[in-house]
Tab-separated table of N, CA and C in Angstrom:
chain	number	residue	atom	x	y	z
A	11	MET	N	-21.674	-5.203	6.508
A	11	MET	CA	-21.168	-4.503	5.167
A	11	MET	C	-20.135	-3.646	5.423
A	12	TRP	N	-19.210	-3.140	4.506
A	12	TRP	CA	-18.352	-2.132	4.697
A	12	TRP	C	-18.110	-1.382	3.416
A	13	THR	N	-17.679	-0.253	3.640
A	13	THR	CA	-17.418	0.752	2.243
A	13	THR	C	-15.881	0.939	2.128
A	14	TYR	N	-15.342	1.137	0.914
A	14	TYR	CA	-14.116	1.664	0.567
A	14	TYR	C	-14.271	2.901	-0.330
A	15	ASN	N	-13.538	3.854	0.292
A	15	ASN	CA	-13.333	5.257	-0.489
A	15	ASN	C	-11.764	5.529	-0.751
A	16	LYS	N	-11.264	5.296	-2.108
A	16	LYS	CA	-10.111	5.525	-2.281
A	16	LYS	C	-9.875	7.002	-2.438
A	17	LYS	N	-8.753	7.353	-1.854
A	17	LYS	CA	-8.385	8.891	-1.833
A	17	LYS	C	-7.180	8.975	-2.588
A	18	LEU	N	-6.982	10.127	-3.218
A	18	LEU	CA	-5.964	10.529	-3.998
A	18	LEU	C	-4.553	10.923	-3.131
A	19	GLN	N	-3.505	10.603	-3.623
A	19	GLN	CA	-2.322	11.066	-2.821
A	19	GLN	C	-1.758	12.198	-3.451
A	20	TYR	N	-1.008	13.117	-2.665
A	20	TYR	CA	-0.422	14.444	-3.256
A	20	TYR	C	1.040	14.313	-2.749
A	21	PRO	N	1.857	14.868	-3.887
A	21	PRO	CA	3.395	14.722	-3.783
A	21	PRO	C	3.761	15.674	-2.467
A	22	VAL	N	4.945	15.041	-1.996
A	22	VAL	CA	5.300	15.694	-0.892
A	22	VAL	C	6.828	16.550	-1.194
A	23	LYS	N	6.952	17.757	-0.552
A	23	LYS	CA	8.075	18.515	-0.966
A	23	LYS	C	9.087	18.465	0.157
A	24	ILE	N	10.123	17.737	-0.010
A	24	ILE	CA	11.254	17.742	0.825
A	24	ILE	C	12.128	18.806	0.913
A	25	LYS	N	12.156	19.480	2.029
A	25	LYS	CA	12.940	20.583	2.149
A	25	LYS	C	14.478	20.513	2.644
A	26	THR	N	14.612	19.517	3.501
A	26	THR	CA	16.058	18.990	3.912
A	26	THR	C	15.999	17.711	3.802
A	27	PRO	N	16.917	17.163	3.077
A	27	PRO	CA	17.184	15.714	2.915
A	27	PRO	C	17.855	15.099	4.224
A	28	ASN	N	17.461	14.037	4.494
A	28	ASN	CA	18.022	13.259	5.868
A	28	ASN	C	18.400	11.812	5.441
A	29	PRO	N	19.519	11.557	5.229
A	29	PRO	CA	20.039	10.360	4.920
A	29	PRO	C	19.713	9.073	5.772
A	30	ALA	N	19.857	9.506	7.149
A	30	ALA	CA	19.589	8.446	8.059
A	30	ALA	C	18.120	8.002	8.065
A	31	MET	N	17.187	9.066	7.966
A	31	MET	CA	15.839	8.673	7.776
A	31	MET	C	15.552	7.949	6.310
A	32	ALA	N	16.290	8.173	5.381
A	32	ALA	CA	16.137	7.494	4.183
A	32	ALA	C	16.496	6.073	4.192
A	33	LYS	N	17.415	5.732	5.109
A	33	LYS	CA	17.993	4.316	5.466
A	33	LYS	C	17.130	3.569	6.131
A	34	ILE	N	16.154	4.410	6.854
A	34	ILE	CA	15.102	3.632	7.915
A	34	ILE	C	13.826	3.353	6.669
A	35	VAL	N	13.608	4.476	6.013
A	35	VAL	CA	12.452	4.134	4.984
A	35	VAL	C	12.795	3.053	4.029
A	36	MET	N	14.030	2.861	3.574
A	36	MET	CA	14.400	2.048	2.512
A	36	MET	C	14.357	0.597	3.309
A	37	THR	N	14.696	0.602	4.558
A	37	THR	CA	14.548	-0.885	5.299
A	37	THR	C	13.030	-1.182	5.271
A	38	GLN	N	12.166	-0.418	5.628
A	38	GLN	CA	10.838	-0.645	5.748
A	38	GLN	C	10.220	-1.019	4.503
A	39	LEU	N	10.519	-0.430	3.440
A	39	LEU	CA	10.095	-0.862	1.964
A	39	LEU	C	10.624	-2.169	1.580
A	40	GLY	N	11.801	-2.434	1.656
A	40	GLY	CA	12.593	-3.596	1.235
A	40	GLY	C	12.567	-4.873	2.115
A	41	GLY	N	12.512	-4.659	3.256
A	41	GLY	CA	12.684	-5.819	4.394
A	41	GLY	C	11.457	-6.721	4.138
A	42	PRO	N	11.493	-7.920	4.878
A	42	PRO	CA	10.565	-8.980	4.645
A	42	PRO	C	9.266	-8.622	5.345
A	43	ASP	N	9.248	-7.625	6.254
A	43	ASP	CA	7.909	-7.360	6.702
A	43	ASP	C	7.611	-5.679	6.423
A	44	GLY	N	8.263	-5.536	5.366
A	44	GLY	CA	8.026	-4.017	4.961
A	44	GLY	C	7.072	-3.956	3.765
A	45	GLU	N	6.785	-2.691	3.221
A	45	GLU	CA	5.710	-2.302	2.321
A	45	GLU	C	5.724	-3.248	1.280
A	46	LEU	N	7.038	-3.572	0.611
A	46	LEU	CA	6.705	-4.148	-0.536
A	46	LEU	C	6.393	-5.729	-0.348
A	47	GLY	N	6.673	-6.246	0.788
A	47	GLY	CA	6.275	-7.602	1.132
A	47	GLY	C	4.779	-7.643	1.285
A	48	ALA	N	4.204	-6.668	1.891
A	48	ALA	CA	2.771	-6.501	2.325
A	48	ALA	C	2.057	-6.176	0.889
A	49	ALA	N	2.575	-5.391	0.082
A	49	ALA	CA	1.855	-5.382	-1.573
A	49	ALA	C	1.891	-6.495	-2.056
A	50	MET	N	2.907	-7.343	-2.007
A	50	MET	CA	2.881	-8.591	-2.723
A	50	MET	C	1.788	-9.536	-2.170
A	51	ARG	N	1.989	-9.563	-0.810
A	51	ARG	CA	0.789	-10.356	-0.273
A	51	ARG	C	-0.617	-10.143	-0.628
A	52	TYR	N	-1.055	-8.818	-0.563
A	52	TYR	CA	-2.256	-8.373	-1.209
A	52	TYR	C	-2.598	-8.654	-2.469
A	53	LEU	N	-1.445	-8.534	-3.516
A	53	LEU	CA	-1.894	-8.761	-4.815
A	53	LEU	C	-1.918	-10.379	-4.923
A	54	HIS	N	-1.108	-11.252	-4.206
A	54	HIS	CA	-1.329	-12.516	-4.436
A	54	HIS	C	-2.748	-13.047	-3.807
A	55	GLN	N	-3.142	-12.384	-2.771
A	55	GLN	CA	-4.540	-12.779	-2.247
A	55	GLN	C	-5.742	-12.570	-3.272
A	56	ARG	N	-5.369	-11.529	-4.235
A	56	ARG	CA	-6.393	-10.959	-5.060
A	56	ARG	C	-6.730	-12.140	-5.865
A	57	TYR	N	-5.924	-13.008	-6.358
A	57	TYR	CA	-6.049	-14.116	-7.276
A	57	TYR	C	-6.756	-15.009	-6.845
A	58	SER	N	-7.062	-15.243	-5.596
A	58	SER	CA	-7.648	-16.498	-4.850
A	58	SER	C	-8.998	-15.976	-4.168
A	59	CYS	N	-9.396	-14.657	-4.246
A	59	CYS	CA	-10.485	-14.185	-3.766
A	59	CYS	C	-11.740	-14.587	-4.561
A	60	PRO	N	-12.907	-14.925	-3.824
A	60	PRO	CA	-14.065	-15.316	-4.505
A	60	PRO	C	-14.932	-14.311	-4.883
A	61	TYR	N	-14.665	-13.112	-4.441
A	61	TYR	CA	-15.803	-11.975	-4.432
A	61	TYR	C	-15.069	-10.814	-5.431
A	62	GLY	N	-15.617	-10.431	-6.388
A	62	GLY	CA	-15.263	-9.435	-7.392
A	62	GLY	C	-15.080	-8.077	-6.763
A	63	GLU	N	-15.891	-7.665	-5.779
A	63	GLU	CA	-15.703	-6.360	-5.019
A	63	GLU	C	-14.326	-6.179	-4.266
A	64	VAL	N	-14.061	-7.327	-3.695
A	64	VAL	CA	-12.847	-7.605	-2.750
A	64	VAL	C	-11.730	-7.606	-3.565
A	65	THR	N	-11.974	-8.348	-4.853
A	65	THR	CA	-10.515	-8.393	-5.857
A	65	THR	C	-10.072	-6.840	-6.181
A	66	GLY	N	-11.095	-6.231	-6.523
A	66	GLY	CA	-10.724	-4.712	-6.944
A	66	GLY	C	-9.948	-3.999	-5.859
A	67	ILE	N	-10.498	-4.189	-4.674
A	67	ILE	CA	-9.963	-3.426	-3.433
A	67	ILE	C	-8.554	-4.071	-3.069
A	68	LEU	N	-8.269	-5.276	-3.254
A	68	LEU	CA	-6.880	-5.807	-3.013
A	68	LEU	C	-5.982	-5.409	-4.047
A	69	THR	N	-6.526	-5.375	-5.150
A	69	THR	CA	-5.719	-4.632	-6.170
A	69	THR	C	-5.258	-3.235	-5.928
A	70	ASP	N	-6.386	-2.508	-5.501
A	70	ASP	CA	-5.961	-0.858	-5.367
A	70	ASP	C	-5.046	-0.931	-4.059
A	71	ILE	N	-5.199	-1.593	-3.090
A	71	ILE	CA	-4.376	-1.672	-2.011
A	71	ILE	C	-2.768	-2.041	-2.315
A	72	GLY	N	-2.696	-3.101	-3.090
A	72	GLY	CA	-1.693	-3.698	-3.492
A	72	GLY	C	-0.701	-2.693	-4.405
A	73	THR	N	-1.402	-2.117	-5.256
A	73	THR	CA	-0.576	-1.122	-6.081
A	73	THR	C	-0.528	0.226	-5.570
A	74	ASP	N	-1.199	0.601	-4.553
A	74	ASP	CA	-1.054	2.116	-4.372
A	74	ASP	C	0.237	2.319	-3.819
A	75	ASP	N	0.663	3.690	-3.957
A	75	ASP	CA	2.024	4.115	-3.460
A	75	ASP	C	1.912	4.517	-2.071
A	76	GLY	N	2.352	3.677	-1.100
A	76	GLY	CA	2.502	4.232	0.196
A	76	GLY	C	1.314	4.373	1.129
A	77	GLU	N	0.191	3.990	0.796
A	77	GLU	CA	-0.880	4.082	1.620
A	77	GLU	C	-1.039	2.664	2.332
A	78	ILE	N	-0.175	1.788	2.196
A	78	ILE	CA	-0.392	0.585	2.869
A	78	ILE	C	0.240	0.457	4.283
A	79	GLY	N	0.998	1.497	4.877
A	79	GLY	CA	1.639	1.417	6.155
A	79	GLY	C	0.806	1.219	7.173
A	80	ASN	N	-0.419	1.473	7.276
A	80	ASN	CA	-1.130	1.325	8.569
A	80	ASN	C	-1.896	-0.161	8.322
A	81	ALA	N	-1.784	-0.898	7.377
A	81	ALA	CA	-2.601	-2.210	7.251
A	81	ALA	C	-1.891	-3.197	8.210
């Protein structure tokens, strides 16, 4: 068995903007292997999952802002 602990996110304050890093981040978010693609896969799997407990977790993972990066 496994457990799932949802943790809250806190805002990040950017002191010095970096356009080059922003471009890399946007590539990761929007590319085929990026965060948006991963989120869509989690949400799609949610609808075919036979277990109610896992359905909620897949929804949380697919809709969470930025915590999917290590999946």
